Amino acid sequence: MAGPMGRMMAGGGPDQHSMDFKGSGKRLLAQFKPEKSTMYAMLACTVLSVGLSVLGPWILGKATDLVFAGVVGRQMPEGATKAEVLASMRQRGEGAVADMLQGTDFTPGEGIDFTAVGHVLLIALAVFMVAGLLMAVATRLSNRAINHTVARMRQDLQAKLSRLPLSYFDQRQRGEVLSRATNDIDNIGQTLQQSMGQLVNSLLTIVGVLVMMFWVSPLLALVALVTVPLSFVVATRVGKRSQPHFVQQWRTTGKLNAHIEEMYTGHTLVKVFGRQEESAKQFAEENERLYEAGFKAQFNSGVMQPLMFFVSNLNYVLVAVVGGLRVATGALSIGDVQAFIQYSRQFSMPLTQVASMANLVQSGVASAERVFELLDAEEQESDPPPLSASLERGDPHPGARPEEL
């Protein structure tokens, strides 16, 4: 069926092609170039905040060592040295306990030094407070950069629509074009708001925690890294399965929006030509496609977080077992193991957060590709400058030589 009614019933639209996730993602990040100074300030605040945050568990581990040393020292005979106490324990056949206490800095006969513990806890409190303040500043800067960038994209899209030829709109449903300028732009903004700052923080946290883990215990750090390849396999496999469904979800959203808009504006024509049943049938079909695409996209991407939690718990068990053995041999203090277990959680949590945001990122990049496809559309050729009235009448132009007259 030709003409507007034909497009209305057939649901014609732009050519569909596979998702270029990497290219569209890079192009979306390139939109932040005008906000370079704000992004650098945000990155600096995030680096400082993460740096202080990863120091926190190590400081708390020192407080635990002070408490444990006080408890052990209070049970030992006063006046003896640490070496004498450990030697006496080995003579009594308590070599395993002596090995464990070898790494504890206790003084026989002295209890818990609450003053020292209080100082350490105050330092930890100050570190966490400053880290939280810096993260709040980084979040504010990130939101400012994102809002400015999305506003520019809306302006670019509005300017682009005014430069497109009529043939572009004639070949596409108006609602589908409007969906790119409204739904997709809004989805990009929501995706960036919910994921960009968290992604930067998570990646920096992974690096910072990894450095601290190798500093505390290289062996336990290697144990913690055993599960990283498994996390990578889970993320890539699930991401590849869910990405096509996100692309289809937003394409179907555009089609459904176009159908509703054209049925509303052409309500009189639909009734005159008796197309009510056909219109309702097409709506039901598009709605069912949207449901299927959305369900598959959310289900496949939602599976990632439980799988990452399983990997995180597996990592926790490995670190706890190996760390306990290291404490038993005196190679590590209890405070170091406590700090390392916290680091293992801090290391696994960003991986889980990044995995849980995969659906947001995939959805946002899918919308970005649709917006960029519209921005890259061929524009209408500019009209040539109008001739002056004198030249149109054949009058000589100023400065013409006699032989040209």
mmCIF file of C-alpha atoms in Angstrom:
data_model
loop_
_atom_site.group_PDB
_atom_site.id
_atom_site.type_symbol
_atom_site.label_atom_id
_atom_site.label_comp_id
_atom_site.label_asym_id
_atom_site.label_seq_id
_atom_site.Cartn_x
_atom_site.Cartn_y
_atom_site.Cartn_z
ATOM 1 C CA MET A 1 0.000 0.000 0.000
ATOM 2 C CA ALA A 2 1.518 3.284 -1.079
ATOM 3 C CA GLY A 3 1.376 6.647 0.624
ATOM 4 C CA PRO A 4 1.073 7.604 4.255
ATOM 5 C CA MET A 5 -1.606 5.007 5.007
ATOM 6 C CA GLY A 6 0.619 2.330 3.534
ATOM 7 C CA ARG A 7 3.496 3.296 5.817
ATOM 8 C CA MET A 8 1.063 3.585 8.707
ATOM 9 C CA MET A 9 -0.156 0.018 8.330
ATOM 10 C CA ALA A 10 3.084 -1.587 7.192
ATOM 11 C CA GLY A 11 5.217 -0.044 9.935
ATOM 12 C CA GLY A 12 8.077 0.872 7.631
ATOM 13 C CA GLY A 13 11.264 2.222 9.160
ATOM 14 C CA PRO A 14 14.975 2.603 8.710
ATOM 15 C CA ASP A 15 17.193 -0.273 7.798
ATOM 16 C CA GLN A 16 18.141 -2.361 10.786
ATOM 17 C CA HIS A 17 21.724 -3.461 11.276
ATOM 18 C CA SER A 18 23.765 -5.187 13.948
ATOM 19 C CA MET A 19 24.924 -3.334 17.027
ATOM 20 C CA ASP A 20 28.387 -1.746 16.916
ATOM 21 C CA PHE A 21 28.823 -1.686 20.687
ATOM 22 C CA LYS A 22 32.490 -0.676 20.721
ATOM 23 C CA GLY A 23 32.196 2.058 18.106
ATOM 24 C CA SER A 24 29.016 3.555 19.535
ATOM 25 C CA GLY A 25 30.449 3.424 23.058
ATOM 26 C CA LYS A 26 33.585 5.301 22.020
ATOM 27 C CA ARG A 27 31.549 7.887 20.174
ATOM 28 C CA LEU A 28 29.316 8.391 23.200
ATOM 29 C CA LEU A 29 32.352 8.988 25.416
ATOM 30 C CA ALA A 30 33.697 11.443 22.836
ATOM 31 C CA GLN A 31 30.648 13.624 23.510
ATOM 32 C CA PHE A 32 32.265 14.563 26.848
ATOM 33 C CA LYS A 33 35.195 16.442 25.257
ATOM 34 C CA PRO A 34 33.703 19.902 26.007
ATOM 35 C CA GLU A 35 33.472 18.836 29.680
ATOM 36 C CA LYS A 36 37.141 17.872 29.846
ATOM 37 C CA SER A 37 38.028 20.091 32.829
ATOM 38 C CA THR A 38 35.015 18.896 34.833
ATOM 39 C CA MET A 39 35.824 15.269 34.054
ATOM 40 C CA TYR A 40 39.453 15.721 35.144
ATOM 41 C CA ALA A 41 38.306 17.272 38.431
ATOM 42 C CA MET A 42 35.842 14.417 38.932
ATOM 43 C CA LEU A 43 38.564 11.866 38.221
ATOM 44 C CA ALA A 44 40.963 13.530 40.688
ATOM 45 C CA CYS A 45 38.348 13.506 43.464
ATOM 46 C CA THR A 46 37.519 9.878 42.722
ATOM 47 C CA VAL A 47 41.179 8.826 42.810
ATOM 48 C CA LEU A 48 41.708 10.517 46.190
ATOM 49 C CA SER A 49 38.477 9.069 47.566
ATOM 50 C CA VAL A 50 39.315 5.548 46.435
ATOM 51 C CA GLY A 51 42.875 5.883 47.745
ATOM 52 C CA LEU A 52 41.612 6.801 51.204
ATOM 53 C CA SER A 53 38.923 4.115 51.109
ATOM 54 C CA VAL A 54 41.411 1.325 50.428
ATOM 55 C CA LEU A 55 43.551 2.501 53.355
ATOM 56 C CA GLY A 56 40.604 2.063 55.726
ATOM 57 C CA PRO A 57 40.704 -1.754 56.103
ATOM 58 C CA TRP A 58 44.463 -1.697 56.705
ATOM 59 C CA ILE A 59 44.028 0.896 59.481
ATOM 60 C CA LEU A 60 41.202 -1.124 61.062
ATOM 61 C CA GLY A 61 43.427 -4.195 60.876
ATOM 62 C CA LYS A 62 45.999 -2.364 62.986
ATOM 63 C CA ALA A 63 43.304 -1.647 65.582
ATOM 64 C CA THR A 64 42.437 -5.359 65.645
ATOM 65 C CA ASP A 65 46.107 -6.235 66.162
ATOM 66 C CA LEU A 66 46.289 -3.826 69.121
ATOM 67 C CA VAL A 67 43.213 -5.382 70.741
ATOM 68 C CA PHE A 68 44.441 -8.945 70.149
ATOM 69 C CA ALA A 69 47.926 -8.098 71.431
ATOM 70 C CA GLY A 70 46.401 -6.656 74.601
ATOM 71 C CA VAL A 71 44.255 -9.748 75.190
ATOM 72 C CA VAL A 72 47.246 -12.069 74.684
ATOM 73 C CA GLY A 73 49.651 -9.923 76.729
ATOM 74 C CA ARG A 74 47.296 -9.789 79.711
ATOM 75 C CA GLN A 75 47.357 -13.598 79.936
ATOM 76 C CA MET A 76 51.156 -13.809 79.934
ATOM 77 C CA PRO A 77 53.370 -13.586 83.067
ATOM 78 C CA GLU A 78 54.468 -10.029 83.810
ATOM 79 C CA GLY A 79 58.188 -9.304 83.595
ATOM 80 C CA ALA A 80 58.954 -11.904 80.940
ATOM 81 C CA THR A 81 59.887 -11.029 77.379
ATOM 82 C CA LYS A 82 58.000 -12.115 74.292
ATOM 83 C CA ALA A 83 60.830 -14.449 73.265
ATOM 84 C CA GLU A 84 60.873 -16.111 76.691
ATOM 85 C CA VAL A 85 57.118 -16.656 76.639
ATOM 86 C CA LEU A 86 57.197 -18.217 73.166
ATOM 87 C CA ALA A 87 60.142 -20.440 74.090
ATOM 88 C CA SER A 88 58.295 -21.623 77.203
ATOM 89 C CA MET A 89 55.214 -22.460 75.133
ATOM 90 C CA ARG A 90 57.276 -24.542 72.706
ATOM 91 C CA GLN A 91 58.832 -26.437 75.608
ATOM 92 C CA ARG A 92 55.319 -27.289 76.839
ATOM 93 C CA GLY A 93 54.383 -28.662 73.405
ATOM 94 C CA GLU A 94 52.362 -25.621 72.334
ATOM 95 C CA GLY A 95 54.456 -24.927 69.270
ATOM 96 C CA ALA A 96 51.452 -24.269 67.004
ATOM 97 C CA VAL A 97 50.146 -21.551 69.316
ATOM 98 C CA ALA A 98 53.638 -20.094 69.662
ATOM 99 C CA ASP A 99 53.966 -19.934 65.868
ATOM 100 C CA MET A 100 50.630 -18.118 65.625
ATOM 101 C CA LEU A 101 51.646 -15.577 68.294
ATOM 102 C CA GLN A 102 55.025 -15.028 66.637
ATOM 103 C CA GLY A 103 53.521 -12.356 64.392
ATOM 104 C CA THR A 104 51.693 -10.593 67.248
ATOM 105 C CA ASP A 105 53.398 -7.606 68.858
ATOM 106 C CA PHE A 106 52.346 -8.180 72.478
ATOM 107 C CA THR A 107 53.978 -7.269 75.781
ATOM 108 C CA PRO A 108 53.605 -9.891 78.546
ATOM 109 C CA GLY A 109 51.609 -8.604 81.489
ATOM 110 C CA GLU A 110 50.119 -5.588 79.670
ATOM 111 C CA GLY A 111 46.474 -5.395 78.625
ATOM 112 C CA ILE A 112 44.731 -3.510 75.828
ATOM 113 C CA ASP A 113 46.088 -0.035 75.142
ATOM 114 C CA PHE A 114 42.754 1.715 74.705
ATOM 115 C CA THR A 115 44.454 5.057 74.029
ATOM 116 C CA ALA A 116 46.338 3.651 71.046
ATOM 117 C CA VAL A 117 43.230 1.838 69.830
ATOM 118 C CA GLY A 118 41.220 5.063 70.111
ATOM 119 C CA HIS A 119 43.796 7.001 68.093
ATOM 120 C CA VAL A 120 43.757 4.375 65.345
ATOM 121 C CA LEU A 121 39.955 4.366 65.211
ATOM 122 C CA LEU A 122 39.853 8.176 65.033
ATOM 123 C CA ILE A 123 42.279 8.077 62.120
ATOM 124 C CA ALA A 124 40.087 5.488 60.392
ATOM 125 C CA LEU A 125 36.995 7.624 61.000
ATOM 126 C CA ALA A 126 38.694 10.715 59.549
ATOM 127 C CA VAL A 127 39.885 8.747 56.516
ATOM 128 C CA PHE A 128 36.405 7.399 55.766
ATOM 129 C CA MET A 129 34.778 10.823 56.279
ATOM 130 C CA VAL A 130 37.174 12.561 53.880
ATOM 131 C CA ALA A 131 36.742 9.733 51.362
ATOM 132 C CA GLY A 132 32.963 10.107 51.531
ATOM 133 C CA LEU A 133 33.162 13.886 51.111
ATOM 134 C CA LEU A 134 35.413 13.572 48.071
ATOM 135 C CA MET A 135 33.081 10.986 46.553
ATOM 136 C CA ALA A 136 30.130 13.353 47.027
ATOM 137 C CA VAL A 137 32.047 16.096 45.187
ATOM 138 C CA ALA A 138 32.969 13.658 42.409
ATOM 139 C CA THR A 139 29.319 12.616 42.042
ATOM 140 C CA ARG A 140 28.208 16.233 41.735
ATOM 141 C CA LEU A 141 30.839 16.952 39.077
ATOM 142 C CA SER A 142 29.870 13.798 37.190
ATOM 143 C CA ASN A 143 26.185 14.746 37.192
ATOM 144 C CA ARG A 144 27.013 18.235 35.917
ATOM 145 C CA ALA A 145 29.099 16.889 33.037
ATOM 146 C CA ILE A 146 26.436 14.332 32.117
ATOM 147 C CA ASN A 147 23.577 16.850 32.139
ATOM 148 C CA HIS A 148 25.528 19.295 29.965
ATOM 149 C CA THR A 149 26.471 16.525 27.522
ATOM 150 C CA VAL A 150 22.920 15.195 27.176
ATOM 151 C CA ALA A 151 21.622 18.752 26.705
ATOM 152 C CA ARG A 152 24.113 19.266 23.848
ATOM 153 C CA MET A 153 23.031 16.002 22.251
ATOM 154 C CA ARG A 154 19.409 17.180 22.341
ATOM 155 C CA GLN A 155 20.411 20.464 20.719
ATOM 156 C CA ASP A 156 22.413 18.655 18.032
ATOM 157 C CA LEU A 157 19.474 16.366 17.365
ATOM 158 C CA GLN A 158 17.051 19.282 17.104
ATOM 159 C CA ALA A 159 19.359 21.100 14.690
ATOM 160 C CA LYS A 160 19.797 17.908 12.662
ATOM 161 C CA LEU A 161 16.052 17.418 12.273
ATOM 162 C CA SER A 162 15.744 20.871 10.711
ATOM 163 C CA ARG A 163 18.417 20.012 8.110
ATOM 164 C CA LEU A 164 17.012 16.668 6.993
ATOM 165 C CA PRO A 165 15.261 16.406 3.606
ATOM 166 C CA LEU A 166 11.563 15.635 3.379
ATOM 167 C CA SER A 167 12.393 12.260 1.848
ATOM 168 C CA TYR A 168 13.901 11.163 5.177
ATOM 169 C CA PHE A 169 10.624 11.727 7.015
ATOM 170 C CA ASP A 170 8.608 10.294 4.117
ATOM 171 C CA GLN A 171 10.487 6.983 4.389
ATOM 172 C CA ARG A 172 10.076 6.709 8.163
ATOM 173 C CA GLN A 173 7.304 6.872 10.664
ATOM 174 C CA ARG A 174 7.221 10.126 12.586
ATOM 175 C CA GLY A 175 6.811 8.348 15.898
ATOM 176 C CA GLU A 176 9.955 6.290 15.283
ATOM 177 C CA VAL A 177 11.960 9.462 14.649
ATOM 178 C CA LEU A 178 10.443 11.130 17.706
ATOM 179 C CA SER A 179 11.313 8.073 19.792
ATOM 180 C CA ARG A 180 14.986 8.620 19.011
ATOM 181 C CA ALA A 181 14.754 12.272 20.028
ATOM 182 C CA THR A 182 12.877 11.534 23.264
ATOM 183 C CA ASN A 183 13.001 7.954 24.548
ATOM 184 C CA ASP A 184 16.532 7.187 23.386
ATOM 185 C CA ILE A 185 17.981 10.492 24.574
ATOM 186 C CA ASP A 186 16.318 10.047 27.971
ATOM 187 C CA ASN A 187 17.646 6.498 28.189
ATOM 188 C CA ILE A 188 21.169 7.718 27.430
ATOM 189 C CA GLY A 189 20.923 10.302 30.202
ATOM 190 C CA GLN A 190 19.616 7.785 32.735
ATOM 191 C CA THR A 191 22.277 5.263 31.777
ATOM 192 C CA LEU A 192 25.088 7.780 32.194
ATOM 193 C CA GLN A 193 23.685 9.045 35.504
ATOM 194 C CA GLN A 194 23.426 5.565 36.961
ATOM 195 C CA SER A 195 26.568 3.974 35.583
ATOM 196 C CA MET A 196 29.371 6.340 34.587
ATOM 197 C CA GLY A 197 30.457 7.561 38.017
ATOM 198 C CA GLN A 198 30.018 4.100 39.498
ATOM 199 C CA LEU A 199 32.049 2.508 36.720
ATOM 200 C CA VAL A 200 34.957 4.916 37.241
ATOM 201 C CA ASN A 201 34.829 4.352 40.995
ATOM 202 C CA SER A 202 34.664 0.572 40.589
ATOM 203 C CA LEU A 203 37.595 0.381 38.179
ATOM 204 C CA LEU A 204 39.781 2.581 40.388
ATOM 205 C CA THR A 205 38.759 0.559 43.449
ATOM 206 C CA ILE A 206 39.830 -2.656 41.728
ATOM 207 C CA VAL A 207 43.264 -1.188 40.995
ATOM 208 C CA GLY A 208 43.703 0.318 44.475
ATOM 209 C CA VAL A 209 42.585 -2.803 46.320
ATOM 210 C CA LEU A 210 44.821 -4.972 44.150
ATOM 211 C CA VAL A 211 47.846 -2.855 45.113
ATOM 212 C CA MET A 212 46.988 -3.098 48.826
ATOM 213 C CA MET A 213 46.437 -6.865 48.629
ATOM 214 C CA PHE A 214 49.870 -7.449 47.126
ATOM 215 C CA TRP A 215 51.361 -5.156 49.776
ATOM 216 C CA VAL A 216 49.736 -7.058 52.668
ATOM 217 C CA SER A 217 50.279 -10.584 51.307
ATOM 218 C CA PRO A 218 51.364 -11.465 47.758
ATOM 219 C CA LEU A 219 50.301 -15.092 48.291
ATOM 220 C CA LEU A 220 46.755 -14.194 49.336
ATOM 221 C CA ALA A 221 46.602 -11.688 46.477
ATOM 222 C CA LEU A 222 47.350 -14.457 43.991
ATOM 223 C CA VAL A 223 44.690 -16.631 45.648
ATOM 224 C CA ALA A 224 42.158 -13.803 45.297
ATOM 225 C CA LEU A 225 43.034 -13.410 41.611
ATOM 226 C CA VAL A 226 42.237 -17.057 40.881
ATOM 227 C CA THR A 227 38.544 -16.235 40.427
ATOM 228 C CA VAL A 228 39.101 -13.213 38.152
ATOM 229 C CA PRO A 229 39.239 -15.243 34.900
ATOM 230 C CA LEU A 230 35.992 -16.924 35.929
ATOM 231 C CA SER A 231 34.397 -13.503 36.482
ATOM 232 C CA PHE A 232 35.605 -12.367 33.058
ATOM 233 C CA VAL A 233 34.152 -15.445 31.363
ATOM 234 C CA VAL A 234 30.793 -14.930 33.085
ATOM 235 C CA ALA A 235 30.658 -11.232 32.135
ATOM 236 C CA THR A 236 31.588 -11.748 28.471
ATOM 237 C CA ARG A 237 29.338 -14.756 27.889
ATOM 238 C CA VAL A 238 26.273 -13.170 29.460
ATOM 239 C CA GLY A 239 26.972 -9.793 27.814
ATOM 240 C CA LYS A 240 27.106 -11.315 24.347
ATOM 241 C CA ARG A 241 23.811 -13.105 24.914
ATOM 242 C CA SER A 242 21.923 -10.066 26.204
ATOM 243 C CA GLN A 243 23.222 -7.307 23.893
ATOM 244 C CA PRO A 244 21.178 -8.260 20.769
ATOM 245 C CA HIS A 245 18.013 -8.286 22.859
ATOM 246 C CA PHE A 246 18.667 -4.744 24.102
ATOM 247 C CA VAL A 247 19.109 -3.594 20.508
ATOM 248 C CA GLN A 248 15.830 -5.243 19.554
ATOM 249 C CA GLN A 249 14.107 -3.784 22.619
ATOM 250 C CA TRP A 250 14.794 -0.178 21.630
ATOM 251 C CA ARG A 251 14.065 -0.789 17.953
ATOM 252 C CA THR A 252 10.699 -2.256 18.905
ATOM 253 C CA THR A 253 10.084 0.646 21.294
ATOM 254 C CA GLY A 254 10.573 3.043 18.392
ATOM 255 C CA LYS A 255 8.206 1.066 16.164
ATOM 256 C CA LEU A 256 5.535 0.865 18.844
ATOM 257 C CA ASN A 257 5.845 4.576 19.568
ATOM 258 C CA ALA A 258 5.556 5.305 15.840
ATOM 259 C CA HIS A 259 2.468 3.132 15.486
ATOM 260 C CA ILE A 260 0.704 4.779 18.439
ATOM 261 C CA GLU A 261 1.571 8.294 17.232
ATOM 262 C CA GLU A 262 0.368 7.659 13.680
ATOM 263 C CA MET A 263 -2.798 5.894 14.782
ATOM 264 C CA TYR A 264 -3.594 8.865 17.010
ATOM 265 C CA THR A 265 -2.919 11.542 14.406
ATOM 266 C CA GLY A 266 -4.627 9.510 11.672
ATOM 267 C CA HIS A 267 -7.563 8.411 13.796
ATOM 268 C CA THR A 268 -10.120 9.776 11.330
ATOM 269 C CA LEU A 269 -8.513 8.004 8.362
ATOM 270 C CA VAL A 270 -8.335 4.742 10.295
ATOM 271 C CA LYS A 271 -12.066 4.886 10.987
ATOM 272 C CA VAL A 272 -12.970 5.975 7.442
ATOM 273 C CA PHE A 273 -11.043 3.075 5.867
ATOM 274 C CA GLY A 274 -12.178 0.582 8.536
ATOM 275 C CA ARG A 275 -8.670 -0.202 9.754
ATOM 276 C CA GLN A 276 -9.481 -0.437 13.482
ATOM 277 C CA GLU A 277 -9.013 -4.199 13.737
ATOM 278 C CA GLU A 278 -5.845 -4.164 11.635
ATOM 279 C CA SER A 279 -4.437 -1.321 13.746
ATOM 280 C CA ALA A 280 -5.233 -3.131 17.004
ATOM 281 C CA LYS A 281 -3.698 -6.338 15.645
ATOM 282 C CA GLN A 282 -0.490 -4.540 14.659
ATOM 283 C CA PHE A 283 -0.311 -2.898 18.092
ATOM 284 C CA ALA A 284 -0.693 -6.278 19.794
ATOM 285 C CA GLU A 285 2.062 -7.769 17.621
ATOM 286 C CA GLU A 286 4.503 -4.913 18.305
ATOM 287 C CA ASN A 287 3.640 -4.965 22.001
ATOM 288 C CA GLU A 288 4.328 -8.697 22.153
ATOM 289 C CA ARG A 289 7.676 -8.223 20.376
ATOM 290 C CA LEU A 290 8.616 -5.509 22.871
ATOM 291 C CA TYR A 291 7.670 -7.769 25.772
ATOM 292 C CA GLU A 292 9.746 -10.654 24.432
ATOM 293 C CA ALA A 293 12.786 -8.494 23.669
ATOM 294 C CA GLY A 294 12.615 -6.705 27.024
ATOM 295 C CA PHE A 295 12.152 -9.931 28.980
ATOM 296 C CA LYS A 296 15.053 -11.678 27.258
ATOM 297 C CA ALA A 297 17.325 -8.643 27.630
ATOM 298 C CA GLN A 298 16.604 -8.161 31.331
ATOM 299 C CA PHE A 299 16.645 -11.875 32.136
ATOM 300 C CA ASN A 300 19.956 -12.581 30.404
ATOM 301 C CA SER A 301 21.667 -9.538 31.899
ATOM 302 C CA GLY A 302 20.044 -10.137 35.301
ATOM 303 C CA VAL A 303 21.592 -13.602 35.508
ATOM 304 C CA MET A 304 25.016 -11.967 35.637
ATOM 305 C CA GLN A 305 24.723 -10.547 39.156
ATOM 306 C CA PRO A 306 23.849 -13.850 40.927
ATOM 307 C CA LEU A 307 26.684 -15.565 39.069
ATOM 308 C CA MET A 308 29.096 -12.834 40.122
ATOM 309 C CA PHE A 309 27.912 -13.161 43.731
ATOM 310 C CA PHE A 310 28.718 -16.868 43.556
ATOM 311 C CA VAL A 311 32.214 -16.113 42.275
ATOM 312 C CA SER A 312 32.630 -13.492 45.019
ATOM 313 C CA ASN A 313 31.647 -15.968 47.737
ATOM 314 C CA LEU A 314 34.025 -18.543 46.280
ATOM 315 C CA ASN A 315 36.792 -15.942 46.454
ATOM 316 C CA TYR A 316 35.866 -15.175 50.080
ATOM 317 C CA VAL A 317 36.115 -18.846 51.098
ATOM 318 C CA LEU A 318 39.513 -19.298 49.429
ATOM 319 C CA VAL A 319 40.945 -16.180 51.082
ATOM 320 C CA ALA A 320 39.550 -17.121 54.512
ATOM 321 C CA VAL A 321 40.976 -20.666 54.381
ATOM 322 C CA VAL A 322 44.429 -19.711 53.112
ATOM 323 C CA GLY A 323 44.541 -16.670 55.414
ATOM 324 C CA GLY A 324 43.695 -18.825 58.430
ATOM 325 C CA LEU A 325 46.533 -21.189 57.552
ATOM 326 C CA ARG A 326 48.929 -18.250 57.259
ATOM 327 C CA VAL A 327 47.878 -16.980 60.694
ATOM 328 C CA ALA A 328 48.380 -20.460 62.161
ATOM 329 C CA THR A 329 51.974 -20.483 60.919
ATOM 330 C CA GLY A 330 52.651 -16.956 62.177
ATOM 331 C CA ALA A 331 53.204 -15.566 58.670
ATOM 332 C CA LEU A 332 50.343 -13.076 59.065
ATOM 333 C CA SER A 333 48.660 -11.352 61.973
ATOM 334 C CA ILE A 334 44.939 -11.584 62.621
ATOM 335 C CA GLY A 335 44.594 -7.907 61.724
ATOM 336 C CA ASP A 336 46.261 -8.498 58.364
ATOM 337 C CA VAL A 337 43.880 -11.354 57.577
ATOM 338 C CA GLN A 338 40.917 -9.239 58.670
ATOM 339 C CA ALA A 339 42.079 -6.424 56.385
ATOM 340 C CA PHE A 340 42.646 -8.875 53.538
ATOM 341 C CA ILE A 341 39.172 -10.379 53.872
ATOM 342 C CA GLN A 342 37.769 -6.841 53.655
ATOM 343 C CA TYR A 343 39.958 -6.231 50.611
ATOM 344 C CA SER A 344 38.693 -9.412 48.984
ATOM 345 C CA ARG A 345 35.152 -8.110 49.455
ATOM 346 C CA GLN A 346 36.145 -4.682 48.140
ATOM 347 C CA PHE A 347 37.788 -6.384 45.175
ATOM 348 C CA SER A 348 34.810 -8.611 44.383
ATOM 349 C CA MET A 349 32.141 -5.960 44.974
ATOM 350 C CA PRO A 350 33.256 -3.645 42.121
ATOM 351 C CA LEU A 351 33.374 -6.627 39.778
ATOM 352 C CA THR A 352 29.819 -7.482 40.801
ATOM 353 C CA GLN A 353 28.732 -3.851 40.430
ATOM 354 C CA VAL A 354 30.247 -3.611 36.963
ATOM 355 C CA ALA A 355 28.493 -6.839 36.006
ATOM 356 C CA SER A 356 25.170 -5.645 37.405
ATOM 357 C CA MET A 357 25.457 -2.433 35.377
ATOM 358 C CA ALA A 358 26.002 -4.340 32.150
ATOM 359 C CA ASN A 359 22.305 -4.192 31.301
ATOM 360 C CA LEU A 360 22.268 -0.409 31.826
ATOM 361 C CA VAL A 361 25.364 0.134 29.699
ATOM 362 C CA GLN A 362 24.142 -2.143 26.923
ATOM 363 C CA SER A 363 20.755 -0.438 26.879
ATOM 364 C CA GLY A 364 22.318 3.032 26.839
ATOM 365 C CA VAL A 365 24.741 2.224 24.026
ATOM 366 C CA ALA A 366 21.897 0.689 22.014
ATOM 367 C CA SER A 367 20.012 3.995 22.328
ATOM 368 C CA ALA A 368 23.176 5.943 21.491
ATOM 369 C CA GLU A 369 23.564 4.018 18.248
ATOM 370 C CA ARG A 370 20.019 4.936 17.232
ATOM 371 C CA VAL A 371 20.689 8.607 17.999
ATOM 372 C CA PHE A 372 23.990 8.598 16.101
ATOM 373 C CA GLU A 373 22.290 6.922 13.149
ATOM 374 C CA LEU A 374 19.922 9.889 12.996
ATOM 375 C CA LEU A 375 22.762 12.401 13.404
ATOM 376 C CA ASP A 376 24.669 10.717 10.549
ATOM 377 C CA ALA A 377 21.729 10.812 8.132
ATOM 378 C CA GLU A 378 22.318 12.604 4.832
ATOM 379 C CA GLU A 379 21.279 16.228 5.040
ATOM 380 C CA GLN A 380 19.398 18.336 2.525
ATOM 381 C CA GLU A 381 21.636 20.243 0.130
ATOM 382 C CA SER A 382 21.844 23.941 0.848
ATOM 383 C CA ASP A 383 20.037 26.230 -1.592
ATOM 384 C CA PRO A 384 22.347 28.339 -3.809
ATOM 385 C CA PRO A 385 22.536 32.025 -2.879
ATOM 386 C CA PRO A 386 19.847 34.055 -4.721
ATOM 387 C CA LEU A 387 20.934 36.182 -7.674
ATOM 388 C CA SER A 388 20.663 39.930 -7.346
ATOM 389 C CA ALA A 389 17.778 41.631 -9.181
ATOM 390 C CA SER A 390 20.146 43.439 -11.583
ATOM 391 C CA LEU A 391 21.808 40.198 -12.685
ATOM 392 C CA GLU A 392 18.437 38.506 -13.130
ATOM 393 C CA ARG A 393 17.438 41.370 -15.549
ATOM 394 C CA GLY A 394 20.756 41.085 -17.368
ATOM 395 C CA ASP A 395 22.109 44.427 -16.077
ATOM 396 C CA PRO A 396 25.916 44.752 -16.127
ATOM 397 C CA HIS A 397 27.578 44.166 -12.774
ATOM 398 C CA PRO A 398 29.585 47.043 -11.252
ATOM 399 C CA GLY A 399 33.107 47.386 -12.663
ATOM 400 C CA ALA A 400 32.347 45.563 -15.920
ATOM 401 C CA ARG A 401 34.655 46.411 -18.841
ATOM 402 C CA PRO A 402 33.121 47.914 -22.035
ATOM 403 C CA GLU A 403 33.863 44.750 -24.029
ATOM 404 C CA GLU A 404 31.796 42.736 -21.492
ATOM 405 C CA LEU A 405 28.707 44.930 -22.058
#
